[in-house]
XYZ file of C-alpha atoms in Angstrom:
559
model
C 19.922 -2.154 29.282
C 20.062 -4.046 26.261
C 23.465 -4.061 24.124
C 23.177 -6.881 21.909
C 25.322 -5.815 18.825
C 23.303 -3.902 15.685
C 21.972 -6.192 13.381
C 24.291 -6.169 10.435
C 22.982 -7.277 6.549
C 25.714 -9.969 5.372
C 28.048 -8.771 2.855
C 27.558 -10.543 -0.294
C 29.536 -10.317 -3.420
C 29.707 -7.389 -5.540
C 27.371 -6.694 -7.748
C 27.277 -6.009 -11.307
C 25.615 -3.151 -13.340
C 21.784 -3.294 -12.827
C 19.898 -5.086 -15.189
C 16.924 -4.031 -16.650
C 13.828 -6.267 -16.172
C 11.144 -6.094 -19.200
C 7.996 -7.323 -17.972
C 4.563 -7.377 -19.441
C 3.412 -6.508 -16.136
C 1.331 -9.568 -14.353
C 1.655 -11.452 -17.177
C 3.165 -15.121 -16.750
C 4.611 -14.736 -20.327
C 6.551 -11.830 -20.042
C 10.240 -12.511 -20.434
C 13.559 -10.774 -19.071
C 15.240 -8.555 -21.687
C 16.624 -10.420 -24.546
C 18.708 -7.575 -25.458
C 20.671 -8.104 -21.221
C 24.567 -8.265 -22.118
C 25.988 -11.262 -20.688
C 26.920 -11.014 -16.869
C 30.785 -10.530 -16.798
C 32.969 -12.741 -14.694
C 31.965 -12.493 -10.619
C 28.750 -10.255 -11.776
C 25.431 -11.402 -10.896
C 22.256 -10.054 -12.413
C 21.303 -7.667 -10.016
C 17.488 -6.991 -10.497
C 15.556 -8.999 -8.507
C 12.309 -10.249 -9.352
C 9.420 -11.455 -6.607
C 6.001 -12.446 -7.556
C 3.309 -10.689 -4.756
C -0.222 -12.879 -4.479
C -1.783 -9.335 -4.556
C -1.106 -5.124 -4.764
C -0.010 -3.577 -1.351
C -2.928 -2.046 0.369
C -1.017 0.883 0.799
C 2.885 2.242 0.561
C 2.178 3.882 4.121
C 2.787 0.756 6.507
C 1.636 2.567 9.545
C -2.275 2.139 7.989
C -1.766 -1.330 6.846
C -2.151 -4.964 8.431
C -1.219 -7.432 5.458
C 1.530 -9.003 4.465
C 2.153 -7.873 0.785
C 2.245 -4.693 2.175
C 4.325 -5.339 4.598
C 6.989 -7.556 2.317
C 7.003 -3.991 0.151
C 7.622 -1.944 3.386
C 10.385 -4.091 5.025
C 12.786 -2.955 2.244
C 12.222 0.729 2.736
C 11.172 1.167 6.240
C 13.320 0.184 9.100
C 12.100 0.660 13.137
C 13.744 1.678 16.173
C 13.855 -2.460 16.619
C 14.088 -5.156 14.191
C 14.353 -9.048 15.217
C 17.191 -11.796 15.391
C 17.597 -12.931 12.349
C 15.671 -16.811 12.008
C 13.644 -15.806 15.189
C 10.462 -13.561 16.462
C 12.981 -12.074 19.255
C 13.835 -8.150 19.152
C 16.750 -6.641 18.390
C 18.387 -3.482 17.823
C 17.616 -2.028 14.436
C 17.556 2.208 14.432
C 17.761 2.189 18.141
C 21.503 0.809 18.830
C 20.182 0.052 22.678
C 17.398 0.983 25.056
C 16.920 1.223 28.652
C 13.399 0.513 29.985
C 12.484 1.440 33.923
C 11.607 -1.235 36.084
C 7.885 -0.569 36.108
C 8.091 -0.644 32.143
C 6.648 3.030 31.757
C 9.579 4.347 30.697
C 11.878 3.284 27.595
C 15.361 5.332 26.480
C 16.361 4.535 23.105
C 20.270 5.614 21.923
C 19.757 6.284 18.124
C 21.835 4.949 15.298
C 24.292 8.055 14.310
C 24.420 8.986 10.218
C 21.492 7.853 9.027
C 18.997 9.535 6.283
C 15.684 8.843 5.386
C 15.407 8.942 1.109
C 14.392 12.433 0.780
C 18.397 13.210 2.337
C 16.886 14.570 5.545
C 17.974 13.216 9.070
C 17.026 10.458 10.987
C 17.123 11.644 14.536
C 15.117 11.913 17.847
C 12.788 14.488 16.819
C 11.915 12.416 13.258
C 11.050 9.380 15.996
C 8.770 11.721 18.193
C 7.436 12.975 14.729
C 6.386 9.885 14.336
C 5.180 8.519 17.786
C 3.055 11.814 17.750
C 1.670 11.538 14.340
C 0.009 7.922 15.290
C -1.275 9.145 18.513
C -3.222 12.302 16.990
C -4.649 10.778 14.273
C -8.670 10.838 14.185
C -11.662 9.948 12.202
C -10.822 7.270 9.638
C -7.125 7.205 10.232
C -8.005 5.954 13.959
C -10.456 3.966 12.745
C -9.714 -0.385 13.364
C -9.706 -0.553 9.220
C -6.681 2.245 8.873
C -5.049 2.395 11.811
C -5.366 -1.604 12.849
C -2.184 -2.272 14.713
C -2.315 1.014 16.549
C -5.881 0.807 17.240
C -5.156 -2.644 18.757
C -2.006 -2.186 20.619
C -1.630 1.707 21.875
C -5.435 1.604 22.296
C -6.218 5.481 22.468
C -5.607 8.415 20.647
C -5.057 12.196 21.923
C -8.822 12.321 21.426
C -9.352 10.005 24.459
C -6.060 9.717 26.431
C -7.750 7.826 29.325
C -7.629 4.933 27.056
C -4.283 5.625 25.334
C -1.066 3.161 25.856
C 1.438 5.945 24.511
C 1.781 9.161 26.747
C 4.967 10.669 25.605
C 8.200 11.413 22.953
C 10.693 13.599 24.436
C 14.089 14.131 22.771
C 17.287 14.138 24.169
C 19.845 15.633 21.836
C 20.096 14.080 18.033
C 20.737 10.378 19.127
C 18.405 9.916 22.179
C 14.915 9.929 22.677
C 12.776 8.680 25.666
C 8.982 7.362 25.429
C 6.665 7.778 28.035
C 3.609 5.070 28.517
C 0.356 5.780 30.119
C 0.039 2.265 30.662
C 1.779 -0.771 31.125
C 2.603 -2.624 27.852
C 4.849 -5.678 28.241
C 5.081 -6.274 24.660
C 6.232 -2.380 23.804
C 9.266 -2.794 22.835
C 8.995 -6.389 20.863
C 5.794 -4.493 19.107
C 8.118 -1.796 17.744
C 9.513 -4.316 15.159
C 6.554 -4.092 13.353
C 6.577 -2.579 9.563
C 3.610 -0.447 10.926
C 5.778 1.259 13.249
C 8.492 2.205 10.407
C 10.250 5.149 11.032
C 9.078 7.612 8.443
C 10.606 11.148 6.995
C 8.104 13.546 8.475
C 9.455 16.232 5.724
C 7.284 13.616 3.400
C 4.843 12.700 5.482
C 4.131 16.759 5.164
C 4.568 17.419 1.927
C 2.456 14.747 0.566
C -0.277 14.965 3.417
C 0.276 11.417 4.330
C -2.658 11.962 6.979
C -5.150 13.796 4.642
C -7.181 9.764 3.509
C -10.590 10.817 1.714
C -13.575 8.158 1.783
C -14.752 6.307 4.608
C -13.101 3.654 6.764
C -14.463 0.838 4.842
C -13.724 2.689 1.358
C -10.671 4.675 1.750
C -9.168 6.984 -0.656
C -5.098 6.994 0.053
C -3.296 9.855 0.203
C -0.889 10.868 -2.103
C 1.947 10.116 0.206
C 0.587 6.230 0.645
C -0.182 5.783 -3.514
C 3.225 7.332 -4.656
C 5.797 8.632 -2.062
C 6.896 6.522 0.803
C 10.040 7.785 2.298
C 12.087 5.676 4.916
C 15.791 4.536 6.030
C 15.823 1.222 4.372
C 17.990 -0.209 1.981
C 15.612 0.461 -1.115
C 13.711 3.352 -1.954
C 10.487 3.547 -4.088
C 10.688 4.104 -7.604
C 7.346 3.332 -9.224
C 3.801 1.411 -8.219
C 1.437 0.420 -11.526
C -1.686 -1.165 -9.508
C -2.115 -4.767 -10.947
C 1.170 -4.795 -12.194
C 4.518 -3.749 -10.684
C 5.833 -1.806 -7.586
C 9.471 -1.321 -7.962
C 12.422 -0.459 -5.667
C 16.021 0.841 -6.246
C 18.955 0.632 -3.913
C 19.370 3.463 -1.504
C 23.121 4.646 -2.442
C 23.334 6.349 1.187
C 22.012 3.500 3.007
C 24.120 3.067 6.547
C 24.022 -0.657 6.272
C 25.585 -3.203 3.783
C 23.457 -3.060 0.246
C 24.137 -7.083 -1.032
C 24.146 -7.856 -4.382
C 20.627 -6.305 -5.122
C 20.483 -2.805 -6.969
C 15.868 -3.153 -8.116
C 13.178 -5.451 -6.637
C 10.633 -5.654 -8.719
C 7.584 -6.785 -7.272
C 5.230 -8.496 -9.963
C 1.762 -9.024 -8.964
C 0.574 -12.368 -9.905
C -2.726 -13.137 -8.414
C -3.255 -17.046 -8.995
C -1.065 -19.677 -7.498
C -0.461 -21.507 -10.808
C 0.507 -18.592 -12.839
C 3.098 -17.955 -10.298
C 4.307 -21.473 -10.295
C 4.551 -21.379 -14.341
C 6.605 -17.483 -14.238
C 9.221 -19.303 -11.737
C 9.534 -22.377 -14.078
C 9.878 -19.975 -17.010
C 12.446 -17.676 -15.593
C 10.740 -14.770 -15.752
C 10.665 -14.598 -11.965
C 13.426 -15.301 -9.480
C 11.135 -16.230 -6.436
C 7.448 -16.935 -4.670
C 6.120 -17.142 -1.667
C 3.033 -19.504 -0.238
C 3.601 -22.585 -2.631
C 1.163 -25.182 -2.631
C 1.557 -28.504 -1.283
C 1.354 -29.806 -4.616
C 3.778 -27.834 -6.335
C 6.713 -28.374 -3.775
C 8.128 -31.475 -4.245
C 8.055 -30.672 -8.672
C 9.548 -27.536 -8.179
C 12.283 -29.101 -5.805
C 12.419 -31.825 -8.790
C 13.418 -29.024 -11.120
C 16.383 -27.462 -9.400
C 14.517 -24.369 -7.627
C 15.972 -23.589 -4.075
C 12.976 -24.152 -1.625
C 12.749 -22.650 1.769
C 10.019 -22.972 4.445
C 9.394 -20.468 7.601
C 9.009 -22.204 10.781
C 5.192 -22.310 11.642
C 4.213 -18.999 13.991
C 1.013 -18.349 11.812
C -2.570 -19.348 12.992
C -5.554 -20.351 10.322
C -8.843 -19.826 11.815
C -12.487 -19.996 11.172
C -14.260 -16.914 12.889
C -17.571 -16.528 14.015
C -18.873 -13.054 13.852
C -21.294 -13.066 16.579
C -23.208 -10.017 15.527
C -25.092 -12.931 13.719
C -28.091 -13.856 16.266
C -27.546 -17.290 15.633
C -24.094 -17.146 16.199
C -24.585 -16.115 19.816
C -25.793 -19.736 20.729
C -22.941 -21.494 22.426
C -24.378 -24.657 21.409
C -23.858 -23.237 17.945
C -20.345 -22.581 18.073
C -19.764 -25.672 19.893
C -21.231 -28.076 16.904
C -19.592 -25.363 14.177
C -16.500 -26.656 16.176
C -17.154 -30.542 16.410
C -18.063 -30.414 12.798
C -14.674 -29.264 11.734
C -12.273 -32.268 10.662
C -8.818 -30.590 11.393
C -6.388 -33.252 10.559
C -8.661 -34.108 7.156
C -7.846 -30.204 6.422
C -4.365 -30.107 6.867
C -3.500 -33.648 4.870
C -5.735 -32.133 1.891
C -4.901 -28.650 1.390
C -2.218 -27.042 3.702
C 1.475 -27.426 3.430
C 3.863 -29.905 4.958
C 4.949 -29.338 8.372
C 1.448 -27.849 9.043
C 0.569 -28.333 12.756
C -3.002 -28.757 13.901
C -4.175 -25.888 16.128
C -6.105 -26.112 19.383
C -5.971 -22.453 20.285
C -5.422 -19.318 19.107
C -1.822 -19.289 20.106
C 1.197 -21.361 18.296
C 2.976 -23.816 20.754
C 6.387 -21.803 21.061
C 4.370 -18.603 22.325
C 4.166 -17.985 26.036
C 1.150 -19.141 27.986
C 0.201 -22.189 25.107
C -2.014 -23.975 27.525
C -1.991 -28.286 26.587
C -5.130 -28.509 28.866
C -7.829 -26.126 27.096
C -11.072 -27.717 26.064
C -10.754 -29.491 22.551
C -13.509 -30.122 20.152
C -12.605 -33.132 18.560
C -14.245 -34.038 15.109
C -17.667 -35.464 15.957
C -20.039 -34.625 13.285
C -22.993 -36.712 15.108
C -22.148 -34.446 18.374
C -22.322 -31.460 16.091
C -25.907 -32.470 14.244
C -26.986 -33.376 18.045
C -26.015 -29.669 19.535
C -27.653 -28.235 16.504
C -31.014 -29.975 17.107
C -30.757 -28.608 20.888
C -30.083 -25.357 19.195
C -33.754 -25.701 17.592
C -32.164 -27.057 14.212
C -33.741 -29.467 12.303
C -33.264 -30.999 8.788
C -36.912 -28.824 7.898
C -35.081 -25.781 9.839
C -31.599 -26.012 9.177
C -28.922 -23.490 10.384
C -28.251 -21.106 7.654
C -24.489 -18.838 7.265
C -23.249 -16.933 4.977
C -19.645 -18.281 4.773
C -17.303 -15.215 3.477
C -13.870 -16.069 1.987
C -11.143 -14.251 0.264
C -10.153 -15.388 -3.774
C -7.220 -14.439 -5.757
C -4.995 -14.140 -3.179
C -2.490 -16.657 -0.888
C -1.465 -15.703 2.565
C 1.188 -17.405 4.772
C -1.373 -18.506 6.851
C -3.906 -19.346 4.309
C -2.110 -20.338 0.765
C -5.168 -21.611 -0.928
C -8.643 -20.077 -0.050
C -10.754 -21.443 -2.310
C -9.680 -25.059 -1.213
C -10.218 -24.405 2.360
C -13.609 -23.095 2.177
C -14.238 -26.558 -0.064
C -12.933 -28.464 2.218
C -14.631 -26.667 5.204
C -17.992 -26.036 3.759
C -18.399 -29.860 2.577
C -17.787 -30.694 6.086
C -20.324 -28.528 8.135
C -23.012 -29.070 5.203
C -22.653 -32.792 6.583
C -23.569 -31.718 10.239
C -26.694 -30.046 8.644
C -25.633 -26.731 8.155
C -26.399 -24.888 5.034
C -23.868 -22.523 3.561
C -24.197 -19.756 1.582
C -20.509 -18.584 0.001
C -19.770 -15.065 -0.244
C -16.355 -14.061 -1.721
C -14.525 -10.981 -1.992
C -11.021 -10.107 -3.926
C -8.542 -9.858 -0.505
C -7.394 -6.515 -0.764
C -9.176 -3.924 -0.083
C -12.878 -5.439 -0.376
C -12.325 -8.504 1.969
C -10.141 -6.815 4.495
C -12.652 -4.363 4.879
C -15.913 -6.112 5.002
C -14.571 -8.199 7.535
C -12.431 -5.428 9.772
C -14.497 -2.374 9.261
C -18.347 -3.637 9.434
C -20.649 -6.341 10.531
C -22.007 -7.410 7.441
C -20.272 -11.008 7.113
C -20.857 -14.318 8.580
C -18.491 -17.169 9.561
C -15.508 -16.540 7.603
C -12.002 -17.736 7.023
C -8.585 -15.554 8.369
C -5.374 -15.951 10.021
C -2.758 -13.871 11.570
C 1.501 -14.484 10.948
C 2.766 -13.717 14.092
C 4.753 -10.350 14.248
C 6.655 -10.831 17.445
C 7.155 -13.095 20.128
C 4.805 -11.940 22.700
C 1.262 -13.482 23.400
C -1.010 -10.321 23.335
C 0.566 -10.314 19.583
C -1.967 -13.128 19.329
C -4.733 -13.125 21.720
C -4.524 -9.446 22.471
C -4.887 -8.289 18.939
C -7.726 -10.915 18.267
C -9.542 -10.637 21.617
C -8.336 -7.664 23.797
C -11.419 -5.288 22.807
C -14.766 -5.038 21.051
C -14.153 -5.580 17.357
C -16.271 -5.620 14.229
C -14.294 -9.051 13.085
C -15.699 -11.044 16.046
C -18.578 -8.989 16.629
C -18.923 -9.907 20.478
C -18.562 -7.977 23.861
C -16.875 -9.562 26.790
C -15.780 -7.280 29.402
C -14.625 -9.810 31.716
C -11.950 -11.818 28.856
C -10.993 -7.906 27.595
C -10.095 -6.971 31.114
C -7.909 -10.499 31.607
C -5.696 -9.545 28.101
C -5.286 -6.132 29.413
C -4.006 -6.988 32.945
C -1.571 -9.578 31.489
C -0.211 -7.781 28.958
C 0.972 -5.304 31.683
C 2.350 -7.354 33.328
C 6.545 -7.454 33.053
C 7.332 -10.693 34.495
C 7.444 -13.909 32.348
C 7.060 -16.086 35.163
C 3.299 -14.168 36.126
C 2.653 -13.736 32.835
C 2.781 -17.346 31.590
C -0.499 -18.424 34.085
C -2.833 -15.898 33.174
C -2.114 -16.260 29.427
C -2.603 -20.008 30.108
C -6.009 -19.195 31.914
C -7.126 -16.712 29.244
C -6.254 -19.711 26.512
C -8.775 -21.854 28.367
C -11.174 -19.450 28.918
C -11.193 -18.435 24.662
C -11.512 -22.205 24.107
C -14.499 -22.547 26.090
C -15.961 -19.229 24.899
C -15.438 -20.144 21.357
C -15.104 -17.058 19.199
C -14.238 -19.402 16.384
C -12.295 -22.243 15.484
C -8.282 -22.492 15.629
C -7.778 -24.618 12.577
C -4.050 -25.194 12.117
C -0.232 -23.035 12.127
C 0.714 -23.809 8.586
C 4.381 -23.469 7.674
C 4.714 -21.185 4.694
C 7.047 -22.345 1.557
C 8.682 -20.204 -0.882
C 10.207 -21.262 -3.843
C 13.532 -19.397 -6.056
C 15.203 -19.740 -9.119
C 18.495 -21.490 -8.878
C 20.492 -18.963 -9.114
C 19.371 -17.652 -5.428
C 22.014 -19.601 -2.879
C 20.260 -18.665 0.494
C 17.334 -16.766 1.742
C 16.451 -15.281 4.882
C 13.558 -16.617 5.877
C 11.768 -15.718 9.317
C 8.863 -17.124 11.167
C 7.370 -13.022 11.267
C 8.556 -12.566 7.529
C 11.338 -9.921 8.462
C 12.963 -10.785 5.138
C 15.058 -7.586 3.790
C 16.412 -8.190 0.364
C 19.794 -7.306 0.956
C 20.253 -10.681 2.638
C 19.372 -12.694 -0.193
C 22.770 -14.270 -1.571
C 22.614 -14.952 -5.742
C 24.980 -17.233 -7.295
C 27.423 -15.441 -10.247
């Protein structure tokens, strides 16, 4: 039985009246309203402007997988499970406690009472089961890897293929208790519920605004009305408006069950360029932004900005799509690995505090293996292996290198610069590189995760919760459009490991899996970046989280 006290939002100073922020949307030259009256004693400007690097992919977190969407989702939605502040470990949120059976197949949650959704409807056991059954009953594009990414990766199957499904059923027991039964063991089940993708959403709003009526195709979806303009959760902020390419605006939910804090309005201003975000902070037109470039950190600190970093819980990798015939040759994959100088990459373009990666999990995650095969920088060995594979100066290995533009991610703060460094290293080893760029959302993500039309590519991951399956299981637990390989032995090992409830028994299984992955070489694990955030001096503290579980009620502002 888990009996940790409910996570509380810290009580901040009483906020003054909300102050409007007049923005020329997305424009660095925008300024706060010059007509705003002076704040009275003890009051703060309760409008908080945060610069996002891109639009959200969707306002429905259940069909999203990116950090910009989830940053907004965490303000609107809450799950049964949250995280302990400053860690990746699970903690009670909408569920005050839970009791799991010894075999991990049955989980009973005791729900927080007197919680309402933003539309005034009650959060209760029936609402919980509505959400679980919604995910389980997805069909068509909603059940695709591109849209139902997290449910697809973690829960494996749907009502249409129940033999593959991890989820079995959800049963209410009165208003404040619910039992979820699993069809297959999943040791990370409780921790996985802290993901924004599994936030509780209003059944009434989901039905009224036809949340699951997504048009188009999995590769090019047309969002539902709900996902574009009507998200309804239980969180401290409710949705007001979204002008794509410009702003997302949220306001405080007056009937929120927890502590509201000082902020009454949040504006996510879309500024795609990293330099423009820094300039906006320096000009005083935004309050903060994420993914500060390494070259900007000291300069902003010298100007008195409040700086904070997250502990590294990320992985940046160069992935090999084995749907490309050349990449099916292990010697080619070995050669590409030896061609990469990770130390140079880190020192040239990644943030201070970044750690070099040897595998696809950070060192703090269970199953990290110090004995895995490594491919230390050796361009001559890379050339030799390419020759063994049949590639010479007259017949070079030619690869498409996909990377996103006009975006920053916690694991990839500057993709253009990362591409420049890596492509030069590969070319020095004799690889002929053809760059292919796409905007991050939706084009790049859909190209990489929904189809085979991509080559080697940059991507990465910010861990969502502290479980090994959340890294290697998500990447390599089943056939995937991103990686393009079929490895039944690896898939089976990962399936077995995720169902072992004893940590002592799990650890050697994941150590072996990480060793297997290192020898199979699906890609090159490059680095574990440590993302840095910068804020206006009026920000006194910010709840930096290794898994980005950062709710803006916990921001403290100076008067």
